Tab-separated table of C-alpha atoms in Angstrom:
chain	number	residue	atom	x	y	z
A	1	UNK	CA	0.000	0.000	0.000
A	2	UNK	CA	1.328	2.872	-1.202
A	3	UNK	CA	0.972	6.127	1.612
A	4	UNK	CA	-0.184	9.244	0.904
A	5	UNK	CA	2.427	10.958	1.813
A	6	UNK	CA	4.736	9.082	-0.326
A	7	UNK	CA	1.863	10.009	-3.240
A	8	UNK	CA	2.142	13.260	-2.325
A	9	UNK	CA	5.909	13.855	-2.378
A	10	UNK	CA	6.179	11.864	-5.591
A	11	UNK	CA	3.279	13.896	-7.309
A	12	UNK	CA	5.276	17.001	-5.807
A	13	UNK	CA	7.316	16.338	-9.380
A	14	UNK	CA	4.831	15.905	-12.153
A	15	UNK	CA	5.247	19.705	-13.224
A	16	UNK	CA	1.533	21.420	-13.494
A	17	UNK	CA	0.169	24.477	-14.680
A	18	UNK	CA	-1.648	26.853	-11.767
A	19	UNK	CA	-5.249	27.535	-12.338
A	20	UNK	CA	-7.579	29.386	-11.358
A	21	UNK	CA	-11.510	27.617	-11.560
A	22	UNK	CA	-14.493	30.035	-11.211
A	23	UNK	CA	-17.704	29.352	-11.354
A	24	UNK	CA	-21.231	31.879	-10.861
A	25	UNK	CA	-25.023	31.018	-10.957
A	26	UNK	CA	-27.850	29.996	-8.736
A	27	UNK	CA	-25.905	28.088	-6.198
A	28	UNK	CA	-23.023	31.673	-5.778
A	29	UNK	CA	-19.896	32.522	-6.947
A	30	UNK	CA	-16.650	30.853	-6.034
A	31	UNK	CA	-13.092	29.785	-7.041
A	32	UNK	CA	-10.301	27.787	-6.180
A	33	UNK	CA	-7.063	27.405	-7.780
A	34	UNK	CA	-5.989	23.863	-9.129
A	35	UNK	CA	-3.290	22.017	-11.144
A	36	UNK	CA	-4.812	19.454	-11.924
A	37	UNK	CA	-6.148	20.101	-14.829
A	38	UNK	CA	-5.959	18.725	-18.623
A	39	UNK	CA	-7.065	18.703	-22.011
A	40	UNK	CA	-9.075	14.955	-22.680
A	41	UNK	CA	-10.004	15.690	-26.761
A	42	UNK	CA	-10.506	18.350	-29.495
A	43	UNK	CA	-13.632	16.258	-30.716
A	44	UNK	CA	-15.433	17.537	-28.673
A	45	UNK	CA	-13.373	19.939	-26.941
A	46	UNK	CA	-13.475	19.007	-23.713
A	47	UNK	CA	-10.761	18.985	-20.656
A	48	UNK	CA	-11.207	17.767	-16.907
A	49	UNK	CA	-10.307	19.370	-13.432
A	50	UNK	CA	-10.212	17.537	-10.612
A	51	UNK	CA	-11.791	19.028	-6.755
A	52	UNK	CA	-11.928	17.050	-3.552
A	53	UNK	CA	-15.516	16.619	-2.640
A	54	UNK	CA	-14.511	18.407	0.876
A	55	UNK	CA	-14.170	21.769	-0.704
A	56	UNK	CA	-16.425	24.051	0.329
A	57	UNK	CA	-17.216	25.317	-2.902
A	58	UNK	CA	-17.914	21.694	-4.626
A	59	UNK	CA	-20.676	20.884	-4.479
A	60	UNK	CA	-22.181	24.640	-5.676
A	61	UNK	CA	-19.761	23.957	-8.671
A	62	UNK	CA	-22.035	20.989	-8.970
A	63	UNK	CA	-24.906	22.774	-9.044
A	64	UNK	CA	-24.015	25.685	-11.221
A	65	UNK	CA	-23.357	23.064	-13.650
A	66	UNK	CA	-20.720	25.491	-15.854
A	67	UNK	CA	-16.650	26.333	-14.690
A	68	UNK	CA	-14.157	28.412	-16.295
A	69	UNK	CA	-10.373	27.467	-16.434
A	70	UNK	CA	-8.146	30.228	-16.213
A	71	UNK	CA	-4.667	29.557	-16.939
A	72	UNK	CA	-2.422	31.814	-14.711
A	73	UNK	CA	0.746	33.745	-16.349
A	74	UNK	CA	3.899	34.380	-14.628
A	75	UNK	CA	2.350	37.682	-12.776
A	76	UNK	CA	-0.315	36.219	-10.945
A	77	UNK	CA	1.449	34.307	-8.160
A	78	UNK	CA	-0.051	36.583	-5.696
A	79	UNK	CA	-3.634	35.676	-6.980
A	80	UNK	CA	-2.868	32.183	-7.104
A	81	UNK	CA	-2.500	32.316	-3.575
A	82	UNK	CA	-5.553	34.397	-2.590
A	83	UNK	CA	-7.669	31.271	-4.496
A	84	UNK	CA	-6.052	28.765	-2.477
A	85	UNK	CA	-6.031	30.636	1.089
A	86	UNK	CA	-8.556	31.109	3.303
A	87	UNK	CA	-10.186	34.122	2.367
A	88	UNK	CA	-13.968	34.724	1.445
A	89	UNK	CA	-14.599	34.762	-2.306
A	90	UNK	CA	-15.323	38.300	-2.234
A	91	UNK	CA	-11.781	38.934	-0.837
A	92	UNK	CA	-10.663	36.306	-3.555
A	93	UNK	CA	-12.268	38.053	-6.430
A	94	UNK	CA	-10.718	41.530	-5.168
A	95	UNK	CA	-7.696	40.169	-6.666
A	96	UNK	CA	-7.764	40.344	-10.573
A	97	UNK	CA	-10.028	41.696	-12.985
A	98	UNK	CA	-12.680	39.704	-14.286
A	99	UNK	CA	-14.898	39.460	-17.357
A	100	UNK	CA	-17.573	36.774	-18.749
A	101	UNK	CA	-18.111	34.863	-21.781
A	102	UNK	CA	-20.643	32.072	-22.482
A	103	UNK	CA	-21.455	30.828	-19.473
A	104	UNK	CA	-21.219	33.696	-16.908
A	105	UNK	CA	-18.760	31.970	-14.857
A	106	UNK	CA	-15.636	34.425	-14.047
A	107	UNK	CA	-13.524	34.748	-16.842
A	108	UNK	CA	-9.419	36.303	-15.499
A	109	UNK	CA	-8.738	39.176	-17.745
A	110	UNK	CA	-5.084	38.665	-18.201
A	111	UNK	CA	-4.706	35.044	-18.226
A	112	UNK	CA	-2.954	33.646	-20.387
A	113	UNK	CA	-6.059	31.787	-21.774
A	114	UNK	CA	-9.471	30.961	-20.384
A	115	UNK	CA	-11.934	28.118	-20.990
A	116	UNK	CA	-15.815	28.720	-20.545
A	117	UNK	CA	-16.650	25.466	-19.643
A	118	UNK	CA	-20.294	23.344	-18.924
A	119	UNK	CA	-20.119	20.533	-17.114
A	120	UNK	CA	-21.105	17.428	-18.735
A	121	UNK	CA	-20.018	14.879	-16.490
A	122	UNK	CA	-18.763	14.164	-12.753
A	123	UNK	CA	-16.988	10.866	-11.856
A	124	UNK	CA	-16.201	10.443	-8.446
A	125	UNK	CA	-12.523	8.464	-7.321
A	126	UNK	CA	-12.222	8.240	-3.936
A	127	UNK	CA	-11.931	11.870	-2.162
A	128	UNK	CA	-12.294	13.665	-5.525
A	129	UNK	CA	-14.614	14.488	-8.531
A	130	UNK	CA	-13.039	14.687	-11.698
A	131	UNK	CA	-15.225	17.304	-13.832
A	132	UNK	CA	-15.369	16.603	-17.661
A	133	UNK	CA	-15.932	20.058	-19.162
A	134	UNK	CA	-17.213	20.841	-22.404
A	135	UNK	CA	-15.401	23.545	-23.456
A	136	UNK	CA	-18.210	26.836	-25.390
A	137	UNK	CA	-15.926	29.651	-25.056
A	138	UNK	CA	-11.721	30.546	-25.215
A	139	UNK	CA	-10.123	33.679	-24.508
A	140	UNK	CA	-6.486	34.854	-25.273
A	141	UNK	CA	-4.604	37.234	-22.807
A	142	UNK	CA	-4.910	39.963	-25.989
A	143	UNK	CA	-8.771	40.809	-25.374
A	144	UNK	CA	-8.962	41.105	-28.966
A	145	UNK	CA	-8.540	37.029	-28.961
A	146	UNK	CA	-12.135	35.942	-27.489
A	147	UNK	CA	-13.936	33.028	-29.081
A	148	UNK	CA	-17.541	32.085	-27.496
A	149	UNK	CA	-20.574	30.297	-29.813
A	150	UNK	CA	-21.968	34.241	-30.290
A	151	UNK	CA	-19.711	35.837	-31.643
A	152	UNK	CA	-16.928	34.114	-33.024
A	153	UNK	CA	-16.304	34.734	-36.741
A	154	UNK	CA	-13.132	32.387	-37.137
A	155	UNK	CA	-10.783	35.369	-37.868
A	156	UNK	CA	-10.044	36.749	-34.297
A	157	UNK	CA	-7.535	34.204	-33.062
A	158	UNK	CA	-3.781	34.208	-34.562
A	159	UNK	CA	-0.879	31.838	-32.654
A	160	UNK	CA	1.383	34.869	-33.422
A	161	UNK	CA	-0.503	37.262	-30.451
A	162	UNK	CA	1.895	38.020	-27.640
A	163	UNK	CA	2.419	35.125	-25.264
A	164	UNK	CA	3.365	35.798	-21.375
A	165	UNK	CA	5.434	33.610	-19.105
A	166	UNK	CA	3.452	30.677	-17.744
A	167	UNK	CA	2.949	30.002	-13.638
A	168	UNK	CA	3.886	26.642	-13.466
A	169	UNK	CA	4.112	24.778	-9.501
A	170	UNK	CA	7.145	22.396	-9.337
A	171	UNK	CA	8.833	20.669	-6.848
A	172	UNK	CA	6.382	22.729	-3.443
A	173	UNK	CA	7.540	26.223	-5.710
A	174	UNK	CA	6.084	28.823	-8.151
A	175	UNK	CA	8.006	28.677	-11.392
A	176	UNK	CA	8.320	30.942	-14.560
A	177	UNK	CA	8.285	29.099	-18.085
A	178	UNK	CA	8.157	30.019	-21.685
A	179	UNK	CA	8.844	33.882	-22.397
A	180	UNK	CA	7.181	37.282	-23.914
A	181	UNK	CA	6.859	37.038	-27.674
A	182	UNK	CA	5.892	39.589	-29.629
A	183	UNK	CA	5.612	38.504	-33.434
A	184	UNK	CA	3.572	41.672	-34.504
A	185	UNK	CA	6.305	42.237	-37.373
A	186	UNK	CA	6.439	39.218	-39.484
B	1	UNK	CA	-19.251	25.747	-31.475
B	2	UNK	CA	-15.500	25.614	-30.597
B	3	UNK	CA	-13.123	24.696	-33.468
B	4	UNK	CA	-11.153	21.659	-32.875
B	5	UNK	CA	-7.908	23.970	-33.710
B	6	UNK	CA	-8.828	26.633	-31.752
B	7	UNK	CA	-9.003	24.451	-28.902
B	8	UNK	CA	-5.504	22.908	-29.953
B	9	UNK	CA	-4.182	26.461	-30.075
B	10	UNK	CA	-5.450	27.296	-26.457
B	11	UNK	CA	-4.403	24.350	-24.572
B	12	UNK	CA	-0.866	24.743	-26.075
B	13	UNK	CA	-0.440	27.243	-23.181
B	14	UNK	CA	-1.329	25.152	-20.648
B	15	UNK	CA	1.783	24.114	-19.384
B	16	UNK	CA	2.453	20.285	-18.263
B	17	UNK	CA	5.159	17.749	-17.659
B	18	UNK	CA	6.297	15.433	-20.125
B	19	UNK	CA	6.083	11.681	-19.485
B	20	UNK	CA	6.643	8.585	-21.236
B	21	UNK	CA	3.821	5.977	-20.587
B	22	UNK	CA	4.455	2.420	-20.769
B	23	UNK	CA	2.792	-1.396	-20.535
B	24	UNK	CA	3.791	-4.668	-20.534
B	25	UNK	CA	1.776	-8.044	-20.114
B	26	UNK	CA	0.161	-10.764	-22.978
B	27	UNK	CA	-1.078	-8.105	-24.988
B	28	UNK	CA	2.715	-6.585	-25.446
B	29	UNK	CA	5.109	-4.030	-24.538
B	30	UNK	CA	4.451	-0.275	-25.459
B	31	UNK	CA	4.579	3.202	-24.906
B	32	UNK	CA	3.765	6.295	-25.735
B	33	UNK	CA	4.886	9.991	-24.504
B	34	UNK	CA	1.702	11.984	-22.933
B	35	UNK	CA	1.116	15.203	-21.271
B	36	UNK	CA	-2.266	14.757	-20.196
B	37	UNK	CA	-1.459	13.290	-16.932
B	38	UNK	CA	-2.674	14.336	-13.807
B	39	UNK	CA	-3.440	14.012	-10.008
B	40	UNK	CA	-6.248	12.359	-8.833
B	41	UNK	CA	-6.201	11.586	-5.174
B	42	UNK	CA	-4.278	10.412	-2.622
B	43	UNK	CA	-7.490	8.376	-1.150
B	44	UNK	CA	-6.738	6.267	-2.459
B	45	UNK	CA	-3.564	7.099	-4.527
B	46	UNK	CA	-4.421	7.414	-8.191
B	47	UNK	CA	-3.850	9.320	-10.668
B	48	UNK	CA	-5.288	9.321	-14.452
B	49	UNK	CA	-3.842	9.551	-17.666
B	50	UNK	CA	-5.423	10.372	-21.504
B	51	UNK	CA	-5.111	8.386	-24.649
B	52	UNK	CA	-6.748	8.604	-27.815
B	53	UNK	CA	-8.663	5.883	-28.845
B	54	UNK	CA	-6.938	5.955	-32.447
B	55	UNK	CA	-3.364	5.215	-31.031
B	56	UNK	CA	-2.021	1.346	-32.084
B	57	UNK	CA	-1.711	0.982	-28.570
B	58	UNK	CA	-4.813	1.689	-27.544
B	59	UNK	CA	-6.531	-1.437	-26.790
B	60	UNK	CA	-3.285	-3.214	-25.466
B	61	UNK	CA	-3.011	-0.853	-22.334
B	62	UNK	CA	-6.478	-2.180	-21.671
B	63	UNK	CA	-6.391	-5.492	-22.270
B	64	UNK	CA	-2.545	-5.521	-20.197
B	65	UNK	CA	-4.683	-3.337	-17.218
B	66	UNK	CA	-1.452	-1.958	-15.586
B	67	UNK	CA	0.833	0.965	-16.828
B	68	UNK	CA	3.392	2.992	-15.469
B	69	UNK	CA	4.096	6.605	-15.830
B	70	UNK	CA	7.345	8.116	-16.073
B	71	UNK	CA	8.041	11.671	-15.758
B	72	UNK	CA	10.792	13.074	-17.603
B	73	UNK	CA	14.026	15.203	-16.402
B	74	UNK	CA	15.500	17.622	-19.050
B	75	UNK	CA	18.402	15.230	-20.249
B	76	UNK	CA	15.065	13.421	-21.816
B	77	UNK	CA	14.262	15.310	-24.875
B	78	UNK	CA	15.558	12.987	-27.500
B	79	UNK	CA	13.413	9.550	-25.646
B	80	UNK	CA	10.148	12.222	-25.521
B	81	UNK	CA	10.722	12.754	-29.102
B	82	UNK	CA	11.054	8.676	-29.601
B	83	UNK	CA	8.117	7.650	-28.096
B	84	UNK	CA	5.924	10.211	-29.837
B	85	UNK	CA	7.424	9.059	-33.326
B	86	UNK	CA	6.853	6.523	-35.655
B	87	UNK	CA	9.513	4.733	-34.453
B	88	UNK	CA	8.886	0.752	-33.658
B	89	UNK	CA	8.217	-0.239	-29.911
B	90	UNK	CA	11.503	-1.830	-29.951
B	91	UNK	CA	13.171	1.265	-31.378
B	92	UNK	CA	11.812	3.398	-29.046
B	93	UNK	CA	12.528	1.208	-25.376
B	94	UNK	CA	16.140	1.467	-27.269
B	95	UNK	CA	16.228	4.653	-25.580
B	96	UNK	CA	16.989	5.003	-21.979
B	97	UNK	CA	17.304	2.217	-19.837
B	98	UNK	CA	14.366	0.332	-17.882
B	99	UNK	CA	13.504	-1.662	-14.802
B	100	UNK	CA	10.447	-2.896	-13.454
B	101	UNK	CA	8.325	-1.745	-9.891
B	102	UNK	CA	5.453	-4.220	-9.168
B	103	UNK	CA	3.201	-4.487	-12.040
B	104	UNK	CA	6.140	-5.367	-14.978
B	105	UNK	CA	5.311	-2.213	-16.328
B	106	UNK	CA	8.509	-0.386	-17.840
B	107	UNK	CA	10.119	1.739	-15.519
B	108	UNK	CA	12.368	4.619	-16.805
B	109	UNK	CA	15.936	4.296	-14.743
B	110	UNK	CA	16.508	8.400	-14.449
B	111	UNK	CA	12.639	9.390	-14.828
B	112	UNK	CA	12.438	12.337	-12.249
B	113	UNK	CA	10.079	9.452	-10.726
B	114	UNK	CA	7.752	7.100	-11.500
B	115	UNK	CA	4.229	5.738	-10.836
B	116	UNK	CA	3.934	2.162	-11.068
B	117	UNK	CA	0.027	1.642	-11.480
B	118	UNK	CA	-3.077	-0.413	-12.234
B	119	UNK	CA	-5.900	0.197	-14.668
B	120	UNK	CA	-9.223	0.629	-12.356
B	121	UNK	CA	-11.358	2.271	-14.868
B	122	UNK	CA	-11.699	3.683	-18.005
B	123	UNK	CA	-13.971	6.911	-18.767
B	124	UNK	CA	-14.412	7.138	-22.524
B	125	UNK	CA	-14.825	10.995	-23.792
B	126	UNK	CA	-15.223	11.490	-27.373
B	127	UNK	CA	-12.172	10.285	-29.420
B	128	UNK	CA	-10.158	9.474	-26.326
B	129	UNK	CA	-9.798	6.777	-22.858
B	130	UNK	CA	-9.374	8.698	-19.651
B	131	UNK	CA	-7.983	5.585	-17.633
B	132	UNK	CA	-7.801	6.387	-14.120
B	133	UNK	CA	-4.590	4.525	-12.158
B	134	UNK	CA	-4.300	2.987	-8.825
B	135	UNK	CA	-0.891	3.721	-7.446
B	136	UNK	CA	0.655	1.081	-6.574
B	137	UNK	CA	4.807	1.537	-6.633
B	138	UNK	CA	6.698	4.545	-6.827
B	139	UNK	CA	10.584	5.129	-7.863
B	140	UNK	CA	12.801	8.195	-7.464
B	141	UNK	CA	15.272	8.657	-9.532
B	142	UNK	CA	17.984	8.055	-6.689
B	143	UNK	CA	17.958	4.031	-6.691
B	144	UNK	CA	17.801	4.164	-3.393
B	145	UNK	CA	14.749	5.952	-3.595
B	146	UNK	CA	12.015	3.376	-4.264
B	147	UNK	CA	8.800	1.906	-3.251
B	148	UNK	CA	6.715	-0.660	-4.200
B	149	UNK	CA	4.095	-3.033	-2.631
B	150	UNK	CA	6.520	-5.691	-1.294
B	151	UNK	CA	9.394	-4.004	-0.342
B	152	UNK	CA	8.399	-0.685	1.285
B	153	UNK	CA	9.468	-0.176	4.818
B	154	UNK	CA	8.162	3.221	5.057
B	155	UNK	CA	12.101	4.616	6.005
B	156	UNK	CA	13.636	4.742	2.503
B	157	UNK	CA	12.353	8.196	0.788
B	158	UNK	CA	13.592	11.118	1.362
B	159	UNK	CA	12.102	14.787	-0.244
B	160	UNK	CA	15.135	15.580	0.173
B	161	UNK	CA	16.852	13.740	-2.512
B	162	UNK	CA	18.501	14.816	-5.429
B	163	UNK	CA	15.832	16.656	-7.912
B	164	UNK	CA	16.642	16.861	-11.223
B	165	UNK	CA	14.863	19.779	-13.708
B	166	UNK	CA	11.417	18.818	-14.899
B	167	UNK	CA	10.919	18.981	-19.110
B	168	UNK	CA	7.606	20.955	-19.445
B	169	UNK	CA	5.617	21.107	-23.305
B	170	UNK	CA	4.285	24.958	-23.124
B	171	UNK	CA	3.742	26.905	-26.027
B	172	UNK	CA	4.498	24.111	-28.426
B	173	UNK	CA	8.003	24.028	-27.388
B	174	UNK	CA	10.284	22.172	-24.527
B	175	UNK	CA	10.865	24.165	-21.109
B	176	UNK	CA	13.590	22.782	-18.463
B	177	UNK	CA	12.114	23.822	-15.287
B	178	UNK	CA	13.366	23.759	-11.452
B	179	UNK	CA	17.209	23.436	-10.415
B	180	UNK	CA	19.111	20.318	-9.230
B	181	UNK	CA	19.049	20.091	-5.506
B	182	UNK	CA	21.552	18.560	-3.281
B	183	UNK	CA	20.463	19.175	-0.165
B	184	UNK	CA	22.455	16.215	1.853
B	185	UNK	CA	24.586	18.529	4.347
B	186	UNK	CA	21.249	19.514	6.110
């Protein structure tokens, strides 16, 4: 039997984007920050992020039935923090600036990138729920790079937009990966 | 409706580690390199890991129900590359060299560490297998460092062995992230 502790150290490795997972509806508004997160398929687009069923706020994600994934760029370590301290979610949300998209769940206006997400499935392993999220709306750090089901025209995104640093938890520490590119002169 | 490269384009900022997955039973030996690997719980200790339903492998990582995951260090760029080519299984185990944990699964000598695991279910999402992994062996990359069901005495890890830099995919491009630690004078 492997211990938990030994899971945890060893997991302590597996490098992982920081996140920070909104949601906003009938049941309130919360968030939490999480790296455990991934893509699962582009057909449909969907990804998963996993919550331990003794969160506070997880069962009211349940019952919102939509999330947003905001991925966190190297700036935002202080915000990253607020989402996974105690604090109130009002005192959470102080930190950042916030839009919507398709859903109405709280979209980070400088992320790096942001997934409006529905929920379309839970499945439940042991203390956690792993959320399969269809994904209705993207966002790009450049708020000229939104995509929801409105009003996306299939011309707005370009690969080429300006890319920050990525907040990346390794090893029980914050970490800074990739760099700034700015490819507006090609 | 989301665009299947649109969604492509926006999880190639989400950051994540870089691991080699690998079986080995009577349906065969394989592997495969994957970055949709994450977390689970450590009640019990699992963690789950992606594959597309398309891959050759596909159905012999079922039908061997065990697999192990091996996280990559930055010296591992050339054996990531191998296992996501075309390459023949036997071509690509050329690289690096392996040992087993409990299950017989390949285990990566250097990985930054490994999960030694069995199959316990398999959530299928559109084109791809979300397989989610009982724990049940774990190696650091220190030899000395390892644990598995029938040898574990609970004494022989340390978080304060030698920790090697992490290879991270962001941005559709390889990241070395972390430092080597050798923290034995404590």
């Amino acid at each position: 039997m492997i211990e938990a502790t030994d899971f945890r150290d060893a997991m302590s490795l597996l490098a992982a984007a920081v996140n920070v997972i909104t949601t906003k509806g009938a049941a309130g508004l919360y968030g939490f920050t999480a790296s455990a997160v991934c893509s699962v398929t582009d057909s449909p687009p969907t990804l998963l992020v996993c919550m331990n069923q003794a969160a506070r706020s997880h069962g009211h994600f349940i019952d919102n039935k939509i999330l947003s994934v905001n991925v966190l760029g190297a700036q935002h370590e202080a915000l990253s923090n607020a989402f996974a301290s105690n604090l109130s979610t009002q005192d959470r949300f102080a930190h950042g600036s916030w839009t919507t998209l398709a859903t109405g769940a709280p979209i980070l206006q400088d992320a790096l990138v942001s997934f409006d997400c529905i929920i379309e499935d839970i499945t439940e392993v042991g203390t956690h729920s792993v959320f399969m999220c269809r994904v209705v709306g993207i966002r790009h750090a450049d708020p000229k790079n939104s995509i929801d089901d409105d009003t996306y025209d299939g011309t707005d995104v370009s690969t080429d937009a300006s890319t920050g640093e990525s907040l990346v938890y390794f090893n029980r520490a914050y970490h800074h990966v990739g760099q700034v590119k700015h490819i507006e002169t090609l």
